[in-house]
Amino acid sequence: RPDSGDPATIVCEVITILLEQFKEDVTETSTGHRLLPEYIRVIQGDGVDWESIPLILEKLDKAKIAADNVGFGSGGSLLQKLNRDTFKCAFK
C-alpha cells in the first residue's frame, strides 16, 4: 500500500518492483501492457482525486503497465476534499 510521495510516481515504481519480483507469473495483455498475477494488486488511496487518477493511469500506460494492477481508494478527495482530520477518524 504505497501512500507517500507523488501518487503517479509511487504507483509506477511499486508496480515495476512487483513486476520484476513476480516476473515468472507476469502476463501481457492484448494491448501489450504487463499484468501482475491476479493475486497481486496495488491499492492507492493517498492523494487520489478526480485529477490525480488520470495522471496515474497515463504514467502506467507510458510504462506499458496494465491499469488492472492498481485499485483506487475512495478517500475524502474523491468525495468532497474532506479527510480523516476533518472527521477526526479514519477508515482502512
PDB file of C-alpha atoms in Angstrom, residues 2-81:
ATOM      1  CA  PRO A   2       2.019   2.964  -1.197  1.00  0.00           C
ATOM      2  CA  ASP A   3       0.860   6.209   0.342  1.00  0.00           C
ATOM      3  CA  SER A   4       3.758   8.666   0.440  1.00  0.00           C
ATOM      4  CA  GLY A   5       5.087  10.873  -2.355  1.00  0.00           C
ATOM      5  CA  ASP A   6       3.713  11.704  -5.787  1.00  0.00           C
ATOM      6  CA  PRO A   7       0.957   9.130  -6.426  1.00  0.00           C
ATOM      7  CA  ALA A   8       1.737   8.661 -10.132  1.00  0.00           C
ATOM      8  CA  THR A   9       5.434   8.089  -9.484  1.00  0.00           C
ATOM      9  CA  ILE A  10       4.998   5.881  -6.420  1.00  0.00           C
ATOM     10  CA  VAL A  11       2.373   3.629  -8.003  1.00  0.00           C
ATOM     11  CA  CYS A  12       4.501   3.143 -11.111  1.00  0.00           C
ATOM     12  CA  GLU A  13       7.637   2.412  -9.058  1.00  0.00           C
ATOM     13  CA  VAL A  14       5.890  -0.074  -6.770  1.00  0.00           C
ATOM     14  CA  ILE A  15       4.296  -1.952  -9.662  1.00  0.00           C
ATOM     15  CA  THR A  16       7.618  -2.017 -11.531  1.00  0.00           C
ATOM     16  CA  ILE A  17       9.262  -3.639  -8.486  1.00  0.00           C
ATOM     17  CA  LEU A  18       6.448  -6.186  -8.229  1.00  0.00           C
ATOM     18  CA  LEU A  19       6.666  -6.954 -11.959  1.00  0.00           C
ATOM     19  CA  GLU A  20      10.339  -7.776 -11.502  1.00  0.00           C
ATOM     20  CA  GLN A  21       9.805  -9.845  -8.348  1.00  0.00           C
ATOM     21  CA  PHE A  22       6.983 -11.888  -9.887  1.00  0.00           C
ATOM     22  CA  LYS A  23       8.266 -11.882 -13.473  1.00  0.00           C
ATOM     23  CA  GLU A  24       7.668 -15.615 -13.952  1.00  0.00           C
ATOM     24  CA  ASP A  25       3.918 -15.051 -13.407  1.00  0.00           C
ATOM     25  CA  VAL A  26       3.545 -11.726 -15.263  1.00  0.00           C
ATOM     26  CA  THR A  27       1.371 -11.833 -18.362  1.00  0.00           C
ATOM     27  CA  GLU A  28       0.909  -9.442 -21.250  1.00  0.00           C
ATOM     28  CA  THR A  29      -2.478  -8.029 -22.175  1.00  0.00           C
ATOM     29  CA  SER A  30      -3.802  -7.850 -25.720  1.00  0.00           C
ATOM     30  CA  THR A  31      -2.652  -4.206 -25.780  1.00  0.00           C
ATOM     31  CA  GLY A  32       0.906  -5.137 -24.792  1.00  0.00           C
ATOM     32  CA  HIS A  33       0.720  -3.973 -21.166  1.00  0.00           C
ATOM     33  CA  ARG A  34       2.302  -6.017 -18.379  1.00  0.00           C
ATOM     34  CA  LEU A  35      -0.122  -7.515 -15.855  1.00  0.00           C
ATOM     35  CA  LEU A  36       0.741  -8.899 -12.435  1.00  0.00           C
ATOM     36  CA  PRO A  37      -0.665 -12.281 -11.404  1.00  0.00           C
ATOM     37  CA  GLU A  38      -4.293 -11.980 -10.310  1.00  0.00           C
ATOM     38  CA  TYR A  39      -3.421 -12.457  -6.629  1.00  0.00           C
ATOM     39  CA  ILE A  40      -1.315  -9.256  -6.515  1.00  0.00           C
ATOM     40  CA  ARG A  41      -2.630  -5.707  -6.830  1.00  0.00           C
ATOM     41  CA  VAL A  42      -1.589  -2.277  -5.549  1.00  0.00           C
ATOM     42  CA  ILE A  43      -4.060  -0.112  -3.621  1.00  0.00           C
ATOM     43  CA  GLN A  44      -3.584   3.653  -3.889  1.00  0.00           C
ATOM     44  CA  GLY A  45      -5.697   5.836  -1.634  1.00  0.00           C
ATOM     45  CA  ASP A  46      -3.449   8.719  -0.637  1.00  0.00           C
ATOM     46  CA  GLY A  47      -3.573  11.710  -2.969  1.00  0.00           C
ATOM     47  CA  VAL A  48      -6.339  10.172  -5.061  1.00  0.00           C
ATOM     48  CA  ASP A  49      -8.894  12.526  -6.550  1.00  0.00           C
ATOM     49  CA  TRP A  50     -10.544  13.097  -9.909  1.00  0.00           C
ATOM     50  CA  GLU A  51      -7.462  14.940 -11.164  1.00  0.00           C
ATOM     51  CA  SER A  52      -4.769  12.505  -9.987  1.00  0.00           C
ATOM     52  CA  ILE A  53      -6.321   9.266 -11.280  1.00  0.00           C
ATOM     53  CA  PRO A  54      -5.837  10.180 -14.976  1.00  0.00           C
ATOM     54  CA  LEU A  55      -2.219  11.191 -14.229  1.00  0.00           C
ATOM     55  CA  ILE A  56      -1.540   7.843 -12.564  1.00  0.00           C
ATOM     56  CA  LEU A  57      -3.144   5.924 -15.426  1.00  0.00           C
ATOM     57  CA  GLU A  58      -1.222   7.953 -18.021  1.00  0.00           C
ATOM     58  CA  LYS A  59       2.089   7.189 -16.317  1.00  0.00           C
ATOM     59  CA  LEU A  60       1.212   3.481 -16.162  1.00  0.00           C
ATOM     60  CA  ASP A  61       0.254   3.491 -19.841  1.00  0.00           C
ATOM     61  CA  LYS A  62       3.550   5.102 -20.846  1.00  0.00           C
ATOM     62  CA  ALA A  63       5.397   2.384 -18.884  1.00  0.00           C
ATOM     63  CA  LYS A  64       3.282  -0.331 -20.594  1.00  0.00           C
ATOM     64  CA  ILE A  65       1.811  -1.355 -17.231  1.00  0.00           C
ATOM     65  CA  ALA A  66      -1.812  -2.534 -17.182  1.00  0.00           C
ATOM     66  CA  ALA A  67      -4.293  -0.377 -15.277  1.00  0.00           C
ATOM     67  CA  ASP A  68      -5.735  -3.560 -13.722  1.00  0.00           C
ATOM     68  CA  ASN A  69      -2.643  -3.708 -11.494  1.00  0.00           C
ATOM     69  CA  VAL A  70      -3.951  -0.854  -9.344  1.00  0.00           C
ATOM     70  CA  GLY A  71      -7.089  -0.217  -7.323  1.00  0.00           C
ATOM     71  CA  PHE A  72      -8.002   3.258  -6.147  1.00  0.00           C
ATOM     72  CA  GLY A  73      -9.235   4.035  -2.657  1.00  0.00           C
ATOM     73  CA  SER A  74     -12.243   6.251  -2.179  1.00  0.00           C
ATOM     74  CA  GLY A  75     -10.958   8.737   0.342  1.00  0.00           C
ATOM     75  CA  GLY A  76     -12.309  12.194   1.042  1.00  0.00           C
ATOM     76  CA  SER A  77     -10.676  13.730  -2.010  1.00  0.00           C
ATOM     77  CA  LEU A  78     -12.930  11.714  -4.275  1.00  0.00           C
ATOM     78  CA  LEU A  79     -15.985  12.935  -2.430  1.00  0.00           C
ATOM     79  CA  GLN A  80     -15.625  16.493  -1.156  1.00  0.00           C
ATOM     80  CA  LYS A  81     -11.940  17.109  -0.410  1.00  0.00           C
TER      81      LYS A  81
END
